[in-house]
Each structure stands twice: as structure tokens, then as C-alpha cells.
Short mmCIF file of C-alpha atoms and ligand atoms in Angstrom, two decimals:
data_model
loop_
_atom_site.label_atom_id
_atom_site.label_comp_id
_atom_site.label_asym_id
_atom_site.label_seq_id
_atom_site.Cartn_x
_atom_site.Cartn_y
_atom_site.Cartn_z
CA MET X 1 13.89 11.23 41.40
CA LYS X 2 12.16 13.06 38.42
CA LYS X 3 13.66 16.02 37.13
CA VAL X 4 12.60 18.70 36.41
CA THR X 5 13.40 22.57 35.57
CA LEU X 6 13.45 25.44 37.73
CA ILE X 7 13.70 28.74 36.28
CA PRO X 8 13.96 31.06 39.60
CA GLY X 9 13.16 33.88 37.47
CA ASP X 10 13.87 37.36 38.07
CA GLY X 11 12.41 40.62 41.50
CA ILE X 12 10.75 37.92 44.72
CA GLY X 13 10.86 35.11 41.87
CA PRO X 14 14.39 34.35 43.38
CA GLU X 15 13.01 34.93 47.25
CA VAL X 16 10.05 32.72 46.26
CA SER X 17 11.50 29.64 44.43
CA GLU X 18 14.94 28.80 47.23
CA ALA X 19 11.70 28.25 50.23
CA VAL X 20 10.52 26.01 47.10
CA VAL X 21 13.97 23.74 46.66
CA LYS X 22 14.10 24.42 51.14
CA ILE X 23 11.37 23.29 51.57
CA PHE X 24 10.84 20.14 48.78
CA HIS X 25 14.79 19.26 50.19
CA ALA X 26 13.45 19.28 53.83
CA ALA X 27 10.46 16.96 52.90
CA ASN X 28 11.90 14.20 51.20
CA ALA X 29 10.91 14.63 47.84
CA PRO X 30 11.88 13.14 44.82
CA ILE X 31 12.39 15.92 42.60
CA GLU X 32 15.96 16.93 41.28
CA PHE X 33 15.37 20.51 40.18
CA GLU X 34 17.52 21.34 37.46
CA LYS X 35 18.40 25.16 37.11
CA VAL X 36 18.48 27.48 34.20
CA GLU X 37 18.17 31.08 34.41
CA ALA X 38 15.94 33.80 32.21
CA GLY X 39 14.62 37.30 32.92
CA SER X 40 16.01 40.79 32.95
CA HIS X 41 19.16 39.92 34.67
CA MET X 42 19.81 37.75 31.62
CA ILE X 43 19.84 40.09 28.92
CA GLU X 44 23.38 41.72 29.16
CA THR X 45 24.28 37.78 28.74
CA TYR X 46 21.63 36.55 25.91
CA GLY X 47 21.16 40.31 24.76
CA ALA X 48 16.99 38.67 25.64
CA PRO X 49 15.67 37.44 29.05
CA ILE X 50 15.66 34.01 27.25
CA HIS X 51 17.49 32.03 25.46
CA THR X 52 17.02 29.15 22.92
CA SER X 53 18.48 27.04 25.74
CA VAL X 54 15.94 27.84 28.38
CA ILE X 55 13.21 26.41 25.98
CA GLU X 56 15.58 23.38 25.19
CA ALA X 57 16.17 22.39 29.05
CA ILE X 58 11.89 22.37 29.35
CA LYS X 59 12.06 20.32 26.76
CA LYS X 60 13.97 17.53 27.92
CA ASN X 61 13.05 17.26 31.46
CA LYS X 62 8.85 18.04 30.53
CA VAL X 63 7.96 19.58 33.25
CA ALA X 64 9.28 23.00 34.90
CA LEU X 65 8.70 24.86 37.44
CA LYS X 66 9.14 29.32 37.29
CA GLY X 67 9.98 32.02 39.67
CA PRO X 68 8.15 35.31 38.30
CA ILE X 69 9.74 37.47 35.04
CA THR X 70 9.80 41.60 34.38
CA THR X 71 8.08 42.27 31.26
CA PRO X 72 8.29 46.30 30.45
CA ILE X 73 5.82 48.08 30.66
CA GLY X 74 4.64 49.82 27.19
CA LYS X 75 8.38 49.41 25.53
CA GLY X 76 11.24 46.61 24.91
CA PHE X 77 11.61 42.88 24.95
CA LYS X 78 8.71 40.72 24.31
CA SER X 79 7.27 38.87 27.81
CA VAL X 80 8.85 35.56 28.39
CA ASN X 81 6.01 34.14 29.66
CA VAL X 82 3.82 34.61 26.47
CA THR X 83 7.58 33.28 24.24
CA LEU X 84 7.80 30.58 27.07
CA ARG X 85 4.11 29.59 26.78
CA GLN X 86 3.97 30.27 22.72
CA ALA X 87 7.08 28.44 22.24
CA LEU X 88 5.83 25.08 24.16
CA LYS X 89 2.03 25.32 23.16
CA LEU X 90 1.05 25.55 26.44
CA TYR X 91 -2.19 26.00 25.53
CA ALA X 92 -3.95 25.87 28.90
CA ASN X 93 -3.65 28.18 32.37
CA LEU X 94 -5.82 26.02 34.87
CA ARG X 95 -5.40 27.78 38.25
CA PRO X 96 -7.03 26.74 41.00
CA VAL X 97 -8.14 29.68 43.14
CA LYS X 98 -9.19 28.08 46.80
CA SER X 99 -9.71 29.83 50.53
CA ILE X 100 -6.57 28.21 53.00
CA PRO X 101 -8.89 28.10 56.46
CA GLY X 102 -7.18 30.43 58.70
CA ILE X 103 -6.55 32.93 56.60
CA LYS X 104 -9.58 35.91 57.05
CA THR X 105 -11.26 37.71 54.43
CA ARG X 106 -14.53 39.09 53.44
CA TYR X 107 -15.68 35.70 51.37
CA GLU X 108 -15.42 31.96 53.04
CA ASN X 109 -15.03 28.69 51.53
CA ILE X 110 -14.67 29.41 48.40
CA ASP X 111 -13.55 27.21 45.82
CA LEU X 112 -12.62 27.83 41.75
CA ILE X 113 -10.91 27.00 38.85
CA ILE X 114 -10.13 28.95 36.35
CA VAL X 115 -9.31 27.92 33.00
CA ARG X 116 -7.90 30.52 30.59
CA GLU X 117 -6.16 29.78 27.06
CA ASN X 118 -3.12 30.58 26.55
CA THR X 119 -2.04 30.58 23.64
CA GLU X 120 -4.33 33.11 21.79
CA ASP X 121 -6.62 35.89 22.23
CA LEU X 122 -4.41 39.60 21.87
CA TYR X 123 -1.29 37.83 23.86
CA MET X 124 -0.23 36.88 20.35
CA GLY X 125 2.40 40.13 20.75
CA ILE X 126 0.70 41.07 16.71
CA GLU X 127 0.71 45.14 16.63
CA SER X 128 1.72 48.17 15.10
CA MET X 129 1.19 51.52 14.42
CA VAL X 130 -0.93 52.39 11.55
CA ASP X 131 0.06 55.94 11.76
CA LYS X 132 2.07 57.66 14.49
CA ASN X 133 -0.94 57.88 16.39
CA THR X 134 -2.63 54.84 15.71
CA ALA X 135 -2.10 51.64 17.21
CA GLU X 136 -3.40 48.27 16.49
CA SER X 137 -3.50 45.32 18.39
CA THR X 138 -4.86 41.98 16.88
CA LYS X 139 -7.54 39.08 18.72
CA ARG X 140 -6.55 36.15 16.59
CA ILE X 141 -9.29 33.83 18.09
CA THR X 142 -8.87 29.67 16.29
CA ARG X 143 -12.01 27.55 16.27
CA VAL X 144 -8.92 25.06 17.44
CA GLY X 145 -7.96 26.83 20.18
CA SER X 146 -11.09 27.02 21.56
CA GLU X 147 -12.51 23.81 21.17
CA LYS X 148 -9.36 22.81 22.73
CA ILE X 149 -9.55 24.67 25.58
CA ALA X 150 -13.69 23.76 26.26
CA LYS X 151 -12.32 20.25 25.76
CA PHE X 152 -9.68 20.31 28.79
CA ALA X 153 -12.00 22.35 30.91
CA CYS X 154 -14.82 19.83 30.39
CA GLU X 155 -12.18 16.97 31.64
CA ILE X 156 -10.48 19.11 34.55
CA ALA X 157 -13.86 19.04 35.50
CA THR X 158 -15.22 14.98 34.62
CA LYS X 159 -12.04 14.71 36.83
CA GLN X 160 -12.35 17.23 39.75
CA LYS X 161 -16.25 16.16 39.59
CA ARG X 162 -17.59 19.45 39.68
CA LYS X 163 -20.83 20.66 37.52
CA LYS X 164 -20.81 23.07 35.96
CA ILE X 165 -18.51 25.55 33.45
CA THR X 166 -19.00 29.12 32.83
CA SER X 167 -17.87 30.45 29.28
CA GLY X 168 -17.16 34.09 29.61
CA HIS X 169 -16.65 36.71 27.14
CA LYS X 170 -17.44 40.34 25.21
CA ALA X 171 -19.87 38.65 21.84
CA ASN X 172 -22.53 41.39 21.83
CA ILE X 173 -19.67 43.58 20.20
CA MET X 174 -16.73 41.51 19.96
CA LYS X 175 -19.84 39.60 17.41
CA LEU X 176 -16.65 37.52 15.18
CA ALA X 177 -14.05 36.62 17.87
CA ASP X 178 -15.23 35.84 20.92
CA GLY X 179 -18.66 34.64 18.81
CA LEU X 180 -15.89 32.56 17.88
CA PHE X 181 -14.65 31.32 21.38
CA ILE X 182 -18.25 30.76 23.64
CA SER X 183 -19.68 28.17 19.43
CA SER X 184 -16.80 26.11 20.32
CA THR X 185 -17.66 25.93 23.55
CA LYS X 186 -21.00 25.57 23.86
CA LYS X 187 -20.49 22.81 20.74
CA ILE X 188 -17.89 21.14 22.66
CA CYS X 189 -19.54 21.42 26.63
CA SER X 190 -22.96 20.27 25.67
CA GLN X 191 -20.92 16.26 25.05
CA TYR X 192 -20.51 16.46 28.33
CA GLU X 193 -23.65 15.10 29.35
CA ASN X 194 -22.48 15.78 33.73
CA ILE X 195 -21.70 19.08 33.30
CA GLN X 196 -23.85 22.32 33.04
CA TYR X 197 -22.80 24.76 30.25
CA GLU X 198 -23.87 28.22 30.68
CA GLU X 199 -22.36 31.53 28.62
CA GLN X 200 -22.41 34.88 30.20
CA ILE X 201 -20.75 38.19 29.40
CA ILE X 202 -17.18 39.29 30.58
CA ASP X 203 -18.62 42.52 32.93
CA ALA X 204 -22.12 40.69 33.78
CA LEU X 205 -19.57 37.41 35.39
CA CYS X 206 -17.52 40.08 36.33
CA MET X 207 -19.77 41.91 39.15
CA ASN X 208 -22.18 38.46 39.50
CA LEU X 209 -18.94 36.47 40.52
CA VAL X 210 -18.32 39.06 42.98
CA MET X 211 -21.82 39.54 44.60
CA LYS X 212 -22.28 35.36 44.76
CA PRO X 213 -18.96 33.20 43.72
CA GLU X 214 -20.40 30.69 44.96
CA ALA X 215 -22.49 30.20 41.74
CA PHE X 216 -19.58 29.70 39.93
CA ASP X 217 -17.85 26.28 39.98
CA VAL X 218 -15.24 26.17 36.31
CA ILE X 219 -14.62 28.80 34.64
CA LEU X 220 -13.57 29.38 31.46
CA LEU X 221 -12.34 32.61 29.49
CA PRO X 222 -10.14 33.40 26.39
CA ASN X 223 -6.57 34.82 27.29
CA LEU X 224 -6.95 38.47 27.55
CA TYR X 225 -9.79 38.33 30.10
CA GLY X 226 -8.62 35.25 32.00
CA ASP X 227 -5.70 36.87 32.94
CA ILE X 228 -7.24 39.46 34.78
CA VAL X 229 -10.88 37.29 36.17
CA SER X 230 -8.38 35.28 37.81
CA ASP X 231 -6.31 38.52 39.98
CA LEU X 232 -10.31 39.38 40.83
CA CYS X 233 -10.26 35.47 42.03
CA ALA X 234 -6.93 36.33 43.83
CA GLY X 235 -8.69 38.43 45.35
CA PHE X 236 -11.44 36.60 47.53
CA VAL X 237 -9.43 34.27 49.54
CA GLY X 238 -6.07 36.38 50.41
CA GLY X 239 -4.11 37.96 47.14
CA LEU X 240 -1.84 37.21 45.00
CA GLY X 241 0.62 35.29 47.18
CA LEU X 242 -1.29 32.05 47.58
CA ILE X 243 -2.13 31.75 43.63
CA PRO X 244 -1.02 28.78 42.63
CA SER X 245 -0.67 27.73 37.96
CA GLY X 246 -0.19 24.90 35.78
CA ASN X 247 0.26 26.04 31.80
CA LEU X 248 -0.13 22.53 30.76
CA GLY X 249 0.04 21.27 26.65
CA ASP X 250 0.56 18.27 25.41
CA ASP X 251 3.92 17.98 25.89
CA TYR X 252 4.84 20.06 28.29
CA ALA X 253 3.76 21.93 31.54
CA LEU X 254 5.38 24.76 33.53
CA PHE X 255 3.50 25.61 36.67
CA GLU X 256 4.06 29.03 38.04
CA ALA X 257 2.45 30.75 40.51
CA VAL X 258 -0.27 34.06 39.18
CA HIS X 259 1.30 36.71 40.86
CA GLY X 260 4.67 39.07 38.66
CA SER X 261 7.90 40.57 39.80
CA ALA X 262 6.83 42.17 42.33
CA PRO X 263 9.55 44.84 42.03
CA ASP X 264 8.30 46.91 45.62
CA ILE X 265 9.03 43.61 47.46
CA ALA X 266 11.88 42.55 46.25
CA GLY X 267 15.05 41.07 47.52
CA GLN X 268 13.64 42.39 50.88
CA ASN X 269 13.09 39.06 52.34
CA LEU X 270 9.01 39.77 52.65
CA ALA X 271 7.46 37.58 49.42
CA ASN X 272 4.96 35.10 50.19
CA PRO X 273 6.65 32.04 49.17
CA THR X 274 2.64 29.91 49.08
CA ALA X 275 1.74 30.78 45.83
CA LEU X 276 4.90 29.04 43.66
CA LEU X 277 5.06 26.46 47.25
CA GLN X 278 1.50 26.00 45.91
CA SER X 279 1.91 25.56 42.27
CA SER X 280 4.83 23.40 42.93
CA ILE X 281 2.24 21.21 45.39
CA MET X 282 0.03 21.16 41.65
CA MET X 283 3.48 19.91 39.56
CA LEU X 284 4.18 16.86 42.68
CA ARG X 285 0.86 16.10 41.37
CA HIS X 286 0.78 15.90 37.85
CA LEU X 287 4.40 14.08 38.20
CA GLU X 288 2.06 11.46 40.19
CA GLU X 289 3.77 12.49 42.76
CA TYR X 290 0.95 12.27 45.85
CA GLU X 291 1.63 11.47 49.13
CA ILE X 292 4.49 14.23 49.13
CA ALA X 293 2.13 16.66 47.04
CA ASP X 294 -0.21 16.28 50.47
CA GLN X 295 2.28 16.47 52.77
CA ILE X 296 3.73 19.42 51.50
CA GLU X 297 0.37 20.64 51.53
CA ASN X 298 -0.61 20.34 54.38
CA ALA X 299 2.19 21.90 56.39
CA ILE X 300 1.66 25.04 55.07
CA PHE X 301 -1.73 24.81 55.71
CA ALA X 302 -0.99 23.43 59.22
CA VAL X 303 1.32 27.07 59.25
CA TYR X 304 -1.79 28.93 58.36
CA LYS X 305 -4.57 27.30 60.59
CA GLU X 306 -1.53 28.34 63.62
CA GLY X 307 -1.64 31.45 62.62
CA GLN X 308 1.38 32.89 63.62
CA ILE X 309 4.57 33.21 61.14
CA LEU X 310 2.47 35.01 58.38
CA THR X 311 4.22 37.12 55.90
CA ARG X 312 3.05 41.12 55.30
CA ASP X 313 0.41 40.10 52.76
CA ILE X 314 -1.34 38.41 54.82
CA GLY X 315 -1.48 41.40 57.35
CA GLY X 316 1.75 38.82 59.70
CA THR X 317 5.36 40.17 60.08
CA ALA X 318 7.41 36.75 58.54
CA SER X 319 10.22 37.30 56.69
CA THR X 320 9.66 35.19 53.55
CA THR X 321 12.66 32.59 55.07
CA GLU X 322 10.87 32.74 59.16
CA PHE X 323 7.87 31.04 56.80
CA THR X 324 10.16 28.45 55.28
CA GLN X 325 11.06 27.17 58.00
CA ALA X 326 7.64 27.59 59.66
CA VAL X 327 6.67 24.60 56.95
CA ILE X 328 9.73 22.48 56.86
CA ASP X 329 9.34 22.57 61.43
CA HIS X 330 4.90 20.85 60.05
CA LEU X 331 5.98 18.90 57.54
P1 LIG U 1 2.49 41.82 40.86
O1 LIG U 1 2.03 40.17 40.72
O2 LIG U 1 4.39 41.75 41.08
O3 LIG U 1 2.33 42.89 42.00
C1 LIG U 1 0.86 42.70 41.96
C2 LIG U 1 0.88 43.71 44.01
O4 LIG U 1 1.09 42.17 44.67
C3 LIG U 1 2.76 44.12 44.99
O5 LIG U 1 1.95 44.93 45.46
C4 LIG U 1 2.94 43.03 45.05
O6 LIG U 1 4.17 43.24 46.03
C5 LIG U 1 2.37 42.08 45.48
N1 LIG U 1 2.23 40.68 45.54
C6 LIG U 1 2.99 39.73 44.40
N2 LIG U 1 2.91 38.62 44.84
C7 LIG U 1 3.89 38.54 45.69
C8 LIG U 1 3.75 37.71 46.77
N3 LIG U 1 4.60 36.36 46.23
N4 LIG U 1 4.41 37.88 48.21
C9 LIG U 1 3.46 39.22 48.47
N5 LIG U 1 2.71 39.96 48.07
C10 LIG U 1 2.69 39.76 46.26
O7 LIG U 1 2.20 41.81 39.31
P2 LIG U 1 2.42 43.92 38.76
O8 LIG U 1 2.95 44.80 39.35
O9 LIG U 1 1.54 44.19 38.15
O10 LIG U 1 3.46 42.95 37.45
C11 LIG U 1 5.36 43.15 37.75
C12 LIG U 1 5.82 42.33 37.18
O11 LIG U 1 5.45 40.92 37.15
C13 LIG U 1 5.79 43.33 35.60
O12 LIG U 1 6.83 43.13 35.14
C14 LIG U 1 4.66 42.43 34.75
O13 LIG U 1 4.89 41.88 33.11
C15 LIG U 1 5.38 41.06 35.15
N6 LIG U 1 4.40 39.80 35.23
C16 LIG U 1 5.07 38.42 35.32
C17 LIG U 1 4.40 36.92 35.51
C18 LIG U 1 5.17 35.70 35.86
O14 LIG U 1 6.16 35.78 35.28
N7 LIG U 1 4.09 35.08 34.91
C19 LIG U 1 2.93 37.31 36.07
C20 LIG U 1 1.81 38.89 36.12
C21 LIG U 1 3.16 39.26 35.72
#
């Protein structure tokens, strides 16, 4: 048994986490989940949505699976997600976006990887009021951080026999910050002979992506653009209920869905657990549990291929628990 820290989170987090735990149990996955709580429901206990004990728990097990956690907009506490990524130095956010056979969307055969820098850029939380009518946020990009994420992208591309890396930027306007990002990514990527490297300005990249997604392979982006472009790409394959992610660093790994806490459907047994399930499959492969990962993945794909038991976001009427049971039935 391998121990993994499980943070169910808040909103739809506990519902989708429960689906994963049930399916892992039914599949006899050799994983023992150690549950720790973080999220808005912990504020009363700790005075904050996350306590240092959560970070310590992840440091002990080195691997975690996390449900979404709400971050208040425009006020309140710092994002728990950002806190975890910074505290555990999870500098790389890997977001594969792949069509699931059986799910009808406007696009077919999508197979992209988004590599998002995860700890720098405008997400560092360096903000201040210059005066009462002027706010300022600092965008910080470092050479070390940019080279590190580029190396990560190249290694993933090599491992997965990918052909091309597209680095996205706005260096025509942010000449220093984004300029440093692309000069760093170019330097590193050019060291990999088998990988074609190109750069695209982020606005044009978005249009090209929507017009011709098959022209892209691995998309390498600083933090903010990576966040936005990965939600855009989720739309290619059926939405946020499907897309997994891995937050990876040199020492720790934290897997989570790309989606948030979905307050509009929380507590109603409506959430699609596929994104967290796919994240848990990434986690199993990270732990070199390939066989069980394939088994769970095949069961999910079989449910979509049949197209009978689908959650509302995919055009069905099934609840979270009905979908979960359907996956278990196909194991
Ligand atoms: P969201 O991803 O929670 O929801 C966007 C839309 O997608 C909603 O209509 C929601 O119902 C739907 N959706 C999301 N996941 C779904 C699922 N599994 N099944 C079916 N439908 C699903 O994004 P939103 O509304 O911008 O953010 C809500 C909260 O989540 C915010 O506080 C935000 O900060 C937080 N958040 C947390 C993340 C994390 O913990 N990693 C990531 C993104 C947002």
C-alpha cells in the first residue's frame, strides 16, 4: 500500500473525492488515503482555510490528491491552491487535454499538453494600493523559473514522443517579463534536437488554437496564460468536468482537477467526478501503478462509450453517485 494525502476541499470537492475513493476501493488500488481537511469550512477552526499540518501531511507522503477549494473574489484570504504550490515548490502544472471517445464536441481527436509555470507571474500575490484609487499587481518572471519549466516541458515532450513545443507570450508589450520567459524557453528547448520549438503571441495563439488545435502539441506558458488557456482547451473536449492536472516539483506532487469548487452545483450530487478521477489516474502513473491506472481509465472510457449514464455537464441526467457506480460496474 502506498500512502497518499487526500484533501477533499470544499464545494463539489467532497462529492468528487468520494467518487474517487469508492472507485479506488472497488478496483483494489494499492493506495491508502490519509484524509486532511482544508477549505472554507476550516476557517472557524483554524482562522484560515489551511493549516500548516496540511502541508506537513503532504510533505510526509510526498504525493497528494486534492479537491477544489474556494477562493473569495476581490477580498479575503490568499488562495489555498497558490499557498500549496508555493510552499511545496510545485513549479510545474501539467494539464493534458485529450478527447474522450463517446463525448461529442465541436472538435475531434484533441491531444494537447499544457505546461503551465505554477509559482511565478501575477500569481505571486504581490499587490498593493498605490493610493485609494489605484491598485498594482506585480508580475514577476525569473530566468531560473522559466528555464526550469522549459526543461520540464522538454522532458515531458521527450518522454511522450511529442514533436513540438509552442511557447506563449506577450513580449511585444511586456518586453522584460515575457521577454525573459521566451528567451529562457528558447535557450532550453533548442537543446533538445528532436523537438521543434516555436513562439506565438498569446492572443494569436488563442485564435490559432481555436481555429486549428491539431497544429499544437505541447503548449508552454507562464502562470496566468496557462490558467486561461487550459480552461479554453477544456472546452474542446467537453468542459471542466473532465480535465486533470498534476502540480509537480522536485520533491512533491499534488494532483487535482482543473475545475474549481463549482458553488452553483455543490452539495446537489450533480458534479462530474471524471476530472478528479483522471487526476487520480495521473497520480497512479506517477506512482508507477500503471496497470490499475489503465483499468480505471478503461472503465471510465467504457461508460462514455456507452453514453447511457452521463452527468448533466455532458448532456446526461445521471447524478455523481450514479456515474460513480457505472464506472465501478465496468471495472
Ligand atoms: P468552476 O470551475 O468552479 O466552475 C465553472 C463552471 O463549470 C460552473 O458552471 C460549474 O458548475 C462547472 N463545473 C466545474 N466543475 C464541474 C464538474 N466537476 N462537474 C460539472 N460541472 C462543473 O469555476 P469558478 O466558478 O470560476 O470558481 C469557483 C471557485 O473555485 C472560486 O472560488 C475559485 O477561486 C475556485 N477555484 C479553485 C480551483 C482549485 O481549487 N484548484 C481552481 C479553479 C477555481
